[in-house]
PDB file of C-alpha atoms in Angstrom:
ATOM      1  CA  UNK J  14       7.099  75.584  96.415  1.00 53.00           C
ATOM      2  CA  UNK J  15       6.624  74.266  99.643  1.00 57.00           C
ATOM      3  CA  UNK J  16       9.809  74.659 100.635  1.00 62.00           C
ATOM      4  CA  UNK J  17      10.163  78.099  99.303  1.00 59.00           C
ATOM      5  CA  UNK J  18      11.468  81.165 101.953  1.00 65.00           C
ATOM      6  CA  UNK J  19      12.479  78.903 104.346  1.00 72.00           C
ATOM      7  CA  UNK J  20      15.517  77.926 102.610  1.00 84.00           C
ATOM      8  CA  UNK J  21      17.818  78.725  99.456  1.00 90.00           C
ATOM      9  CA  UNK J  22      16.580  76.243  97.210  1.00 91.00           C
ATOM     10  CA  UNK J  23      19.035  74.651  94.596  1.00 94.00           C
ATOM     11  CA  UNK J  24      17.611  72.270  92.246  1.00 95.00           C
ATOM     12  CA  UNK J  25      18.395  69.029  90.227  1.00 96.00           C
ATOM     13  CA  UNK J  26      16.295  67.608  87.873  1.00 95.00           C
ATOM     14  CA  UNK J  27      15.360  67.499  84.317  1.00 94.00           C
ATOM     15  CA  UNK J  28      12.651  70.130  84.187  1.00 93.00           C
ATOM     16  CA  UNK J  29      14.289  73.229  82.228  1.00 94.00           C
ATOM     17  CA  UNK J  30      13.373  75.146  85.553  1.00 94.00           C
ATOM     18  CA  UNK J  31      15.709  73.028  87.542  1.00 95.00           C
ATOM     19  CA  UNK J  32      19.117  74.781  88.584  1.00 96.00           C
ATOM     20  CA  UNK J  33      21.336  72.038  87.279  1.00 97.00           C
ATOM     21  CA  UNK J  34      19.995  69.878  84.423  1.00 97.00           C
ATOM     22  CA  UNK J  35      21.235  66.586  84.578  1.00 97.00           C
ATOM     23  CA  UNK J  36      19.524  62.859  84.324  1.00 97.00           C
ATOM     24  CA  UNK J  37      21.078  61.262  87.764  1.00 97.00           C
ATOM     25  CA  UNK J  38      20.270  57.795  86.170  1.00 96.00           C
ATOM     26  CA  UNK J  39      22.500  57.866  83.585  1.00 97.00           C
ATOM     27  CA  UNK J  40      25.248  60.439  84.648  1.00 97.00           C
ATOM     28  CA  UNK J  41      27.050  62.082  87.735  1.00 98.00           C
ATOM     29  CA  UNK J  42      25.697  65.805  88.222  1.00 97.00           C
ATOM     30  CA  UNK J  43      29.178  68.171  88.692  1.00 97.00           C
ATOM     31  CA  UNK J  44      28.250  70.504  91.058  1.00 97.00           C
ATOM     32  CA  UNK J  45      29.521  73.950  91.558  1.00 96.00           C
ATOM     33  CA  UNK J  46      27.744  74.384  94.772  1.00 95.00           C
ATOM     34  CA  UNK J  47      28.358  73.018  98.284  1.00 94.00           C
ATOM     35  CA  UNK J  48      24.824  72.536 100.236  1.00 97.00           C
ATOM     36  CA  UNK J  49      24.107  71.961 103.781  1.00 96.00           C
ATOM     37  CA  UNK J  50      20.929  69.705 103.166  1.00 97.00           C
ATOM     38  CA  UNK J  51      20.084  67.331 100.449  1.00 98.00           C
ATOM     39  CA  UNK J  52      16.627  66.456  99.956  1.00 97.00           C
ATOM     40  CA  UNK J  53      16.583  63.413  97.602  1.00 98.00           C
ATOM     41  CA  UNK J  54      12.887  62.938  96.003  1.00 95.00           C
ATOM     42  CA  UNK J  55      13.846  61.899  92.502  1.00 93.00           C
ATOM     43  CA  UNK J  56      12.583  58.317  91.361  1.00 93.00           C
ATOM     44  CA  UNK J  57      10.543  55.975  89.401  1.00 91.00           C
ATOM     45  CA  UNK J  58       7.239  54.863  90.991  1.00 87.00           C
ATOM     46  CA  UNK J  59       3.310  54.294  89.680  1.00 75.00           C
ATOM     47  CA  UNK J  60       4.229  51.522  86.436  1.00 79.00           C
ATOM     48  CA  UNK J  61       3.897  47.977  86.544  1.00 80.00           C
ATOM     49  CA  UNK J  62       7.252  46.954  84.522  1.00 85.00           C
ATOM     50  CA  UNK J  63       6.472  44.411  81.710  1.00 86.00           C
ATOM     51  CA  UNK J  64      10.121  43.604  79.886  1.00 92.00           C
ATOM     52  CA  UNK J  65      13.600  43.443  82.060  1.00 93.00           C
ATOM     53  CA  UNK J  66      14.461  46.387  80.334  1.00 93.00           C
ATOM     54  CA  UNK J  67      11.467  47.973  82.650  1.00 92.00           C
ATOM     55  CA  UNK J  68      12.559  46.390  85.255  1.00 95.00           C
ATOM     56  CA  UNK J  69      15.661  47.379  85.094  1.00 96.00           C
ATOM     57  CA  UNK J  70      14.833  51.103  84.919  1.00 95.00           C
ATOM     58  CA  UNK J  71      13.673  51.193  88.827  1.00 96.00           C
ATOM     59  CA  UNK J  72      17.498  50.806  89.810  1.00 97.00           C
ATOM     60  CA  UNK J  73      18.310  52.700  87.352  1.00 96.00           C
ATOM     61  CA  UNK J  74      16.838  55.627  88.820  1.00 96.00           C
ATOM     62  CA  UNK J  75      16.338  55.010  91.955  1.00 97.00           C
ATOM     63  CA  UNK J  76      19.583  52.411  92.997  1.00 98.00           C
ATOM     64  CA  UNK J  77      22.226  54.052  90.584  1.00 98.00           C
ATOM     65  CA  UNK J  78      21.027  57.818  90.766  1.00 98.00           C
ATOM     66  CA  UNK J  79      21.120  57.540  94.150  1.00 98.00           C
ATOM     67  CA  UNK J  80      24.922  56.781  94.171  1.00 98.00           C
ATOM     68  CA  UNK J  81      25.613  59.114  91.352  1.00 98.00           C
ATOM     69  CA  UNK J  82      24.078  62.002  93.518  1.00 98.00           C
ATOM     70  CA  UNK J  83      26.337  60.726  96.081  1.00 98.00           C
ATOM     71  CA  UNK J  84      29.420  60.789  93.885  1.00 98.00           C
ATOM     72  CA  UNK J  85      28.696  64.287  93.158  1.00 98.00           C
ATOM     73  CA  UNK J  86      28.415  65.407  96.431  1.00 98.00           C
ATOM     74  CA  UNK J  87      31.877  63.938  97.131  1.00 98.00           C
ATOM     75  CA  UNK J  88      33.124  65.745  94.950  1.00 97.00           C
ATOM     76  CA  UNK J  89      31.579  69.112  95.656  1.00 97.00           C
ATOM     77  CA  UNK J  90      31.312  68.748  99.254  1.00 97.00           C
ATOM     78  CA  UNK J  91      29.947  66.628 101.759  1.00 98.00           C
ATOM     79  CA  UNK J  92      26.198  67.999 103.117  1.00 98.00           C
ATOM     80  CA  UNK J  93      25.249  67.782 107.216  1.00 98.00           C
ATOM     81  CA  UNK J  94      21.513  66.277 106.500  1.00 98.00           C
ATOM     82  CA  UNK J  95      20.312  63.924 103.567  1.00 98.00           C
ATOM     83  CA  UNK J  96      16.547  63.732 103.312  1.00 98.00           C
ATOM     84  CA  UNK J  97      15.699  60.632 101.049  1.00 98.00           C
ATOM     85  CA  UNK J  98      11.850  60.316 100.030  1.00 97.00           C
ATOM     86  CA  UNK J  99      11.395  56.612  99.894  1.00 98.00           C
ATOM     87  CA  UNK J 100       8.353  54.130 100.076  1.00 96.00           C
ATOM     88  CA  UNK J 101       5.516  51.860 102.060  1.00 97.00           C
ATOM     89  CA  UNK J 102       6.084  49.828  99.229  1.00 95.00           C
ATOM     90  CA  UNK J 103       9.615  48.497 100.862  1.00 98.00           C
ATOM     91  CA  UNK J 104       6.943  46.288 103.483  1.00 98.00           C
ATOM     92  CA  UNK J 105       5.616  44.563 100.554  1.00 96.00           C
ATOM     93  CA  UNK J 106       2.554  44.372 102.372  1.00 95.00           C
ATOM     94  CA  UNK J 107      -1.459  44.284  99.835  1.00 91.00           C
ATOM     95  CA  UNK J 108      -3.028  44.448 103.610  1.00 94.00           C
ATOM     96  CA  UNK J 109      -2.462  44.993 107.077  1.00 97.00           C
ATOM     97  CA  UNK J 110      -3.298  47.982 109.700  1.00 96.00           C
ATOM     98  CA  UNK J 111      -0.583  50.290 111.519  1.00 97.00           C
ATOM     99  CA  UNK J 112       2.519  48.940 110.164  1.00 98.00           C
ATOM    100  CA  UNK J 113       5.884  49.512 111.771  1.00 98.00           C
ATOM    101  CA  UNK J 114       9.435  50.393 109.856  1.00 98.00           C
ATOM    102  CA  UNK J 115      10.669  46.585 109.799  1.00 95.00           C
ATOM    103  CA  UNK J 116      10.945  44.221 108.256  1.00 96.00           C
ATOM    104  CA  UNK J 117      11.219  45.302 104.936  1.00 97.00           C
ATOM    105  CA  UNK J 118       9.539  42.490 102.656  1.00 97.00           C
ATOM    106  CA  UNK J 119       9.235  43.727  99.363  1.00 97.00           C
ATOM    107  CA  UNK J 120       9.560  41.770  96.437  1.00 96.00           C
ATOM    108  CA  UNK J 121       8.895  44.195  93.449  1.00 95.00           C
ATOM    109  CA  UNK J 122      11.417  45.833  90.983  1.00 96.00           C
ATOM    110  CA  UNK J 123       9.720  49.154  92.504  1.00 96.00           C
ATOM    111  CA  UNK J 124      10.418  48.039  96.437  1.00 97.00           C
ATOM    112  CA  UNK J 125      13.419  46.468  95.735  1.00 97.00           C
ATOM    113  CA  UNK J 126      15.311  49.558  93.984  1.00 98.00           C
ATOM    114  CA  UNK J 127      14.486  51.679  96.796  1.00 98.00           C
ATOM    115  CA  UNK J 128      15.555  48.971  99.843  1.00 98.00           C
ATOM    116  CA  UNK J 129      18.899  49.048  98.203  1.00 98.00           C
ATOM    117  CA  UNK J 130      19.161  52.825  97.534  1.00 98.00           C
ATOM    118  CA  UNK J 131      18.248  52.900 101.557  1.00 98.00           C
ATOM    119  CA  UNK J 132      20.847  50.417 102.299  1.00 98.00           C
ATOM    120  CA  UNK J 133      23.088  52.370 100.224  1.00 98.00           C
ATOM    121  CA  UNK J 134      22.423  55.670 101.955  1.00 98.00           C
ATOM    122  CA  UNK J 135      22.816  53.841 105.257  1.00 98.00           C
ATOM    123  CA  UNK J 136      26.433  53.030 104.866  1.00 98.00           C
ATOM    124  CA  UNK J 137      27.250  56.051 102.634  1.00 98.00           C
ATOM    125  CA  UNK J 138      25.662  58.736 105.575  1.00 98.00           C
ATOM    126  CA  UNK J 139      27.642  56.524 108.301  1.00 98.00           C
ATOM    127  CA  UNK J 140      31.064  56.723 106.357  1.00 98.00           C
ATOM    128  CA  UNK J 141      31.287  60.746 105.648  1.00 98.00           C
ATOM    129  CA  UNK J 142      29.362  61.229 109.176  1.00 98.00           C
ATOM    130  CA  UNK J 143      25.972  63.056 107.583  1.00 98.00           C
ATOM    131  CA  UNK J 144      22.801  62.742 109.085  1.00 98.00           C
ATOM    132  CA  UNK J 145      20.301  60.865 107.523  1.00 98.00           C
ATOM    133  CA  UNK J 146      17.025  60.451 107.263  1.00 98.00           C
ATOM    134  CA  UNK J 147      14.303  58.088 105.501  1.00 98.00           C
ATOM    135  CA  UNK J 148      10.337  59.056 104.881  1.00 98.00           C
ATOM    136  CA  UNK J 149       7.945  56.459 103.855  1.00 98.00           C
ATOM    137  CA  UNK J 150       4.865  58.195 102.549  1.00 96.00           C
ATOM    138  CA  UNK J 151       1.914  56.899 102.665  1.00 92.00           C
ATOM    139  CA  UNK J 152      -0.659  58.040  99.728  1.00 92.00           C
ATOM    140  CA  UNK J 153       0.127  61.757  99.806  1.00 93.00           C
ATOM    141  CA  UNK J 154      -2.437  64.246  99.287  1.00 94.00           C
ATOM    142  CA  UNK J 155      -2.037  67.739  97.702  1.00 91.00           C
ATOM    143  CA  UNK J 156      -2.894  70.134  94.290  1.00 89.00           C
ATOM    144  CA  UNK J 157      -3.227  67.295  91.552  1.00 87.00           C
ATOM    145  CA  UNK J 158      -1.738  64.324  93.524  1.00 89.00           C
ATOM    146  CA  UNK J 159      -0.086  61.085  91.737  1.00 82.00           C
ATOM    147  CA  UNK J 160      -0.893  57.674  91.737  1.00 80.00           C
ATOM    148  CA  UNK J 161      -3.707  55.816  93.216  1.00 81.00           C
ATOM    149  CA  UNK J 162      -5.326  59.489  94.856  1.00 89.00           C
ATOM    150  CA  UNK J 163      -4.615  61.278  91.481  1.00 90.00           C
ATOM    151  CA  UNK J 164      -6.745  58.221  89.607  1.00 87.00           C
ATOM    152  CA  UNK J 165      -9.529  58.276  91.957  1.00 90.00           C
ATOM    153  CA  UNK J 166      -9.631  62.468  91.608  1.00 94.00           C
ATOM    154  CA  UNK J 167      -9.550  61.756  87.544  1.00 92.00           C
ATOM    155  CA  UNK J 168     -12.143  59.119  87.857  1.00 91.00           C
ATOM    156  CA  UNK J 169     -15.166  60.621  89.556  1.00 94.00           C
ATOM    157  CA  UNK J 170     -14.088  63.655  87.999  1.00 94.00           C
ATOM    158  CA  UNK J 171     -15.254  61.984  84.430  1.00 92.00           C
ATOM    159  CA  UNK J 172     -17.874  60.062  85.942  1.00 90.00           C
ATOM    160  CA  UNK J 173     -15.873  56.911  85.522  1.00 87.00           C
ATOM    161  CA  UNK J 174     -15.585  55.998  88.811  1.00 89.00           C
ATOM    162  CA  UNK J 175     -17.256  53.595  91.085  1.00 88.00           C
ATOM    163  CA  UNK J 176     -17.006  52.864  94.760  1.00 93.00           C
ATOM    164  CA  UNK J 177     -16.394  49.202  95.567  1.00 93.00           C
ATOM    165  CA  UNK J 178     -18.284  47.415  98.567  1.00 91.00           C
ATOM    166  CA  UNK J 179     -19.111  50.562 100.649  1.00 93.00           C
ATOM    167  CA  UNK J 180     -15.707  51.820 100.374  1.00 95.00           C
ATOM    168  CA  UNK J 181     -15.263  50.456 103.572  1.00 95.00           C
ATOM    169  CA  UNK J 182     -11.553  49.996 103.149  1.00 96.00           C
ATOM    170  CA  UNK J 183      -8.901  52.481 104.998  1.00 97.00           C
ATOM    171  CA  UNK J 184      -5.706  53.904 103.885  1.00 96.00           C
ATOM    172  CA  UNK J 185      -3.052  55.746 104.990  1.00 97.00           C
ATOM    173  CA  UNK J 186      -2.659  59.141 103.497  1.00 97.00           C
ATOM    174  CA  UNK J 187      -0.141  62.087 104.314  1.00 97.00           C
ATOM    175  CA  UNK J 188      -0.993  65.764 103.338  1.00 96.00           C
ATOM    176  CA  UNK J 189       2.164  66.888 101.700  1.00 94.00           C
ATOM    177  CA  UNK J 190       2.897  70.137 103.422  1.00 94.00           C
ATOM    178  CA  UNK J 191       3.761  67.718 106.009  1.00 96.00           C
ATOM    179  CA  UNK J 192       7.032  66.769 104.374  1.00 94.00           C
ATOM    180  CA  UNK J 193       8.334  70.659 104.317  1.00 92.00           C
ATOM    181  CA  UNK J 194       6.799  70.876 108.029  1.00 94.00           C
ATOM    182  CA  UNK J 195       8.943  67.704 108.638  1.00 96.00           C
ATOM    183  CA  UNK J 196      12.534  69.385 107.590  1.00 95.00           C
ATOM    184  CA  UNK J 197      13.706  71.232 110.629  1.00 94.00           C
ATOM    185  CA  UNK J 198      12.887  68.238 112.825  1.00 96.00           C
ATOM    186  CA  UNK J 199      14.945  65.714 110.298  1.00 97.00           C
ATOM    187  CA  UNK J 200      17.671  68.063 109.943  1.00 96.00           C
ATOM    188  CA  UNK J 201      18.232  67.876 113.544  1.00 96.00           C
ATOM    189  CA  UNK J 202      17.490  64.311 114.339  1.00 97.00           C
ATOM    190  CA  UNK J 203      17.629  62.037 111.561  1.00 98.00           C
ATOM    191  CA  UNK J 204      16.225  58.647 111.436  1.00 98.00           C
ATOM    192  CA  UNK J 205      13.211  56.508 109.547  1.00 98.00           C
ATOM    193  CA  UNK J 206       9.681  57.506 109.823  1.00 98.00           C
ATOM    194  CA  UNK J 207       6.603  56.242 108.274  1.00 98.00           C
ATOM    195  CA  UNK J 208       4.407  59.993 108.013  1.00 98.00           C
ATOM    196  CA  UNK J 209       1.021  59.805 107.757  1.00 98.00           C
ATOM    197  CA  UNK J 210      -1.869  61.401 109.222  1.00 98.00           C
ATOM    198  CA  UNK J 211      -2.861  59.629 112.729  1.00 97.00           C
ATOM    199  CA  UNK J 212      -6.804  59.335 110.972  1.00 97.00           C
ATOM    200  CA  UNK J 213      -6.804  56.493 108.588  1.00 97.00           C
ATOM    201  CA  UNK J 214      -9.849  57.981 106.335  1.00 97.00           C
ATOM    202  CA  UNK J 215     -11.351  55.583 104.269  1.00 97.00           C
ATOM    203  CA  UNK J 216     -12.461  54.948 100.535  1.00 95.00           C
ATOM    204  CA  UNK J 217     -15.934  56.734 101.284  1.00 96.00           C
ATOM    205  CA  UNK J 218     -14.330  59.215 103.184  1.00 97.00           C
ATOM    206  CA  UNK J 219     -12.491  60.610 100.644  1.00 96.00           C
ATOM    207  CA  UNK J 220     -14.827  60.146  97.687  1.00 96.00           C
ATOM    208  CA  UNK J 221     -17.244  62.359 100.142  1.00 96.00           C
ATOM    209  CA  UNK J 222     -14.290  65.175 100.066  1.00 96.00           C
ATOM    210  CA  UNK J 223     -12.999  64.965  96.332  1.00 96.00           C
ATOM    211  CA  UNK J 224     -16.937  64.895  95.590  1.00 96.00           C
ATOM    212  CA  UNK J 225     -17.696  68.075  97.567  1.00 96.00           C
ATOM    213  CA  UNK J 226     -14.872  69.819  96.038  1.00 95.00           C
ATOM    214  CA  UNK J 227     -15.898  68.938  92.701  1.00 95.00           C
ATOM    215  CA  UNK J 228     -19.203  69.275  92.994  1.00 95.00           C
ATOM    216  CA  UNK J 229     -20.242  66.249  92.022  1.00 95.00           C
ATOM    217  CA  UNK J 230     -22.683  63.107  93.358  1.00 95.00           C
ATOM    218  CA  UNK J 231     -21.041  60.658  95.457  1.00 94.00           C
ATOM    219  CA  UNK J 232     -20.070  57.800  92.855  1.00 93.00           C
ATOM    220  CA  UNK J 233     -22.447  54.355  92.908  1.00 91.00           C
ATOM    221  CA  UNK J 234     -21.630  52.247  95.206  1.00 93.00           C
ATOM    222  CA  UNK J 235     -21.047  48.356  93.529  1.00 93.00           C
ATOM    223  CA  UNK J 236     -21.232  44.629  95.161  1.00 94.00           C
ATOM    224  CA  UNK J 237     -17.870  43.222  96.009  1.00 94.00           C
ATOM    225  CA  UNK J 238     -19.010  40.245  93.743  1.00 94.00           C
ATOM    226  CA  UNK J 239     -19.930  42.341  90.952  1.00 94.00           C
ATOM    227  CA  UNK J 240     -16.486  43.963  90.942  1.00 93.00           C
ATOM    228  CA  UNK J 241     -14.902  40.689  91.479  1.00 94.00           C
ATOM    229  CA  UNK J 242     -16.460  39.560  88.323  1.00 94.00           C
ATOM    230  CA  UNK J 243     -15.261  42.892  86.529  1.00 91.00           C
ATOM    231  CA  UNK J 244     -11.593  42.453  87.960  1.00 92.00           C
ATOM    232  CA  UNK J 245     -11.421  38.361  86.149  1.00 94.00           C
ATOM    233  CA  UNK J 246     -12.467  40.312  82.885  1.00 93.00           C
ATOM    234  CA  UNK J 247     -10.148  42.845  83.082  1.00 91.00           C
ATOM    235  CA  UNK J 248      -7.153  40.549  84.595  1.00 91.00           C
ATOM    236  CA  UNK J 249      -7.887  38.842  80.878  1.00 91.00           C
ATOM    237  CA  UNK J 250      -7.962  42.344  79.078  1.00 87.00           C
ATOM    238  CA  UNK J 251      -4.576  44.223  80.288  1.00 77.00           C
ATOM    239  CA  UNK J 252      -3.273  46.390  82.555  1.00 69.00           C
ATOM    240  CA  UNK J 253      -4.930  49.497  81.204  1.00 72.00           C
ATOM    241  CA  UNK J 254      -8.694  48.100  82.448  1.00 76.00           C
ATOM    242  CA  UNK J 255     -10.365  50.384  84.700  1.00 75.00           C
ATOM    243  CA  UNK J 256     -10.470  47.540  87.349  1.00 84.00           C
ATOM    244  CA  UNK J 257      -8.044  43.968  87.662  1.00 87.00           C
ATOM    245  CA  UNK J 258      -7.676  41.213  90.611  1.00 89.00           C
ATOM    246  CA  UNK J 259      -4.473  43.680  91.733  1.00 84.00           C
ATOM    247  CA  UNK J 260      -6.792  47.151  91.894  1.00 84.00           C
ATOM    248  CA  UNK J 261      -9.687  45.181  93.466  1.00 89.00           C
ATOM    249  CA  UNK J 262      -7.470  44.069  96.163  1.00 89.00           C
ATOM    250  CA  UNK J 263      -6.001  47.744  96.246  1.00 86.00           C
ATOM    251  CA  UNK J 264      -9.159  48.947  96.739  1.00 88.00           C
ATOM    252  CA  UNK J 265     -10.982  46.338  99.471  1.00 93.00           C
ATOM    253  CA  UNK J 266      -8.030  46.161 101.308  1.00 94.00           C
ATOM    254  CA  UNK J 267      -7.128  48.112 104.277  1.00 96.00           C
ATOM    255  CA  UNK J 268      -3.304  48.951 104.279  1.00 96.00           C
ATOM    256  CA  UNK J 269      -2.343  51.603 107.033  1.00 98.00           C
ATOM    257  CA  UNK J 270       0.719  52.517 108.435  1.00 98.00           C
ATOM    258  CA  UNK J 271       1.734  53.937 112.353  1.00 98.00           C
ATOM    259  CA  UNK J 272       3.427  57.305 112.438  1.00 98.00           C
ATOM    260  CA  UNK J 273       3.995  56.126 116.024  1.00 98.00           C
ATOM    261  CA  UNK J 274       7.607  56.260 116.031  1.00 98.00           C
ATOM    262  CA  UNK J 275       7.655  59.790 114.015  1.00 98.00           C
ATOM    263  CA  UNK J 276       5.860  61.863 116.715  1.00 98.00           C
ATOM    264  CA  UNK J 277       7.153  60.419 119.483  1.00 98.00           C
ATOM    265  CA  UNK J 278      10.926  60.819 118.246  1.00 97.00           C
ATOM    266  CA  UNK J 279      10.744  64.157 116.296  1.00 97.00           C
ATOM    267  CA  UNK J 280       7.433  65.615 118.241  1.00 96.00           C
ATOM    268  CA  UNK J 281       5.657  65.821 114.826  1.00 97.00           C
ATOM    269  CA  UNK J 282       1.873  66.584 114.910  1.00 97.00           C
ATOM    270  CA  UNK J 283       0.726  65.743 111.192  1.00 97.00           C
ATOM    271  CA  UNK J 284      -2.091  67.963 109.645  1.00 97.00           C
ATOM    272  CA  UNK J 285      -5.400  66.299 109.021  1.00 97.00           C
ATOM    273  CA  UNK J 286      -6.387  64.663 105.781  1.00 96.00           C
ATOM    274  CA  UNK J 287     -10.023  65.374 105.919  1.00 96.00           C
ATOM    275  CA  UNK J 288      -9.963  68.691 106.923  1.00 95.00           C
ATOM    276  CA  UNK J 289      -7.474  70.239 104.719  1.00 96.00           C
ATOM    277  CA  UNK J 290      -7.003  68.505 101.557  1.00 94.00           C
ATOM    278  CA  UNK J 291      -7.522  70.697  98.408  1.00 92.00           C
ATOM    279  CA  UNK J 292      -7.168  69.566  95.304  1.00 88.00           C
ATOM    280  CA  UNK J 293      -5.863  72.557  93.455  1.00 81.00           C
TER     281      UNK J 293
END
């Protein structure tokens, strides 16, 4: 949608909207168009794999239908731009404040898949001369975002949410108009960028503007050793326990990212967070 008027708009996916319907993990789309820009957001994020069979499933998706796009493309002709939507995750980092684009440290199924499908790209891009470029998103923020943003939206939305020491903590986030106001500037230039707003709102922050939206009280605010307790209890009950040792750390952790090297080498001013999230 974003996207939308600027640009003929040819899609692949497995929503019975999408132009060609195809699943890129398991099989090679055969395209009868040739395009000038690929925009590669497909993949498998926000699950904590339990069985190598789950494990397995992030390269599946993310490794393999990366080079089955790329197979079709060979095949149907070779684009000028490739756009891939990858991941902070590839630092590997719980913690740390305005993180660069090296090294990439991570360790999970999740980070892994998508260090190799960048890898991949890398030498694919070089050898049929297309020009590529990497995004690492930080949280993104939009109508009914996923992940950690969509959970906290859901949460003090049903009054099951609680803020954790102050909500001190400060993240990253990236309002995701920014990736369609990103597109000329890639096509052009190429590279990998970190995007994220320059403001690194935190927790509180953004309970104050999900809370205003909604119409709602700003959510209690609990001790950090009260939530540590919580987080041992639920580490003992499962994954599916409003809080664990691996959200508590989430959640009192600062993790922020620079966008440094994205405005100085594309010009890019990103849109503010604060001021113009919605969340429908």
């Amino acid at each position: 949608q974003l996207l939308n008027g600027a640009y003929n708009i040819i899609s692949v996916g497995l929503s019975p909207q999408d132009t060609y319907l195809v699943d890129i993990a398991t099989d090679i789309p055969t395209f009868t168009d040739a395009f000038d820009v690929v925009f590669h957001a497909a993949g498998k994020a926000h699950s904590v794999p339990k069985t190598e069979a789950e494990k397995r499933l992030f390269f599946d998706v993310n490794l393999q239908g990366t080079k089955n796009l790329c197979t079709a493309l060979e095949r149907s002709g070779i684009p000028k731009a490739f756009i891939f939507i990858s991941t902070v995750a590839v630092y590997g980092c719980d913690s740390g404040e305005n993180i660069t684009e090296d090294p990439l440290n991570g360790t999970t199924p999740y980070a892994l898949s998508k260090i190799k499908a960048e890898k991949y790209l890398e030498g694919w891009c070089a050898m049929h001369n297309v020009k590529l470029s990497i995004l690492r998103p930080s949280l993104i923020a939009g109508p009914n975002p996923p992940g950690n943003l969509g959970a906290m939206i859901h949460g003090i939305e049903n009054g099951k949410y609680l803020s954790i020491a102050g909500g001190k903590a400060r993240k990253s986030v990236l309002m995701v108009q920014d990736i369609a106001n990103l597109l000329p500037m890639l096509i052009e230039k190429g590279g990998i960028y970190n995007v994220c707003d320059s403001y690194q709102p935190s927790f509180r922050e953004l309970e104050m503007v999900i809370c205003k939206q909604l119409n709602k009280k700003l959510p209690l605010s609990i001790p950090y050793w009260f939530a540590k307790s919580m987080a041992i209890l639920g580490d003992c009950l499962g994954e599916n326990t409003p809080i664990n040792s691996l959200k508590l750390r989430k959640i009192t952790n600062s993790l922020t990212f620079s966008n440094e090297k994205a405005m100085r080498e594309l010009g890019w001013k990103p849109m503010n967070v604060l001021g113009n999230f919605q969340i429908e």
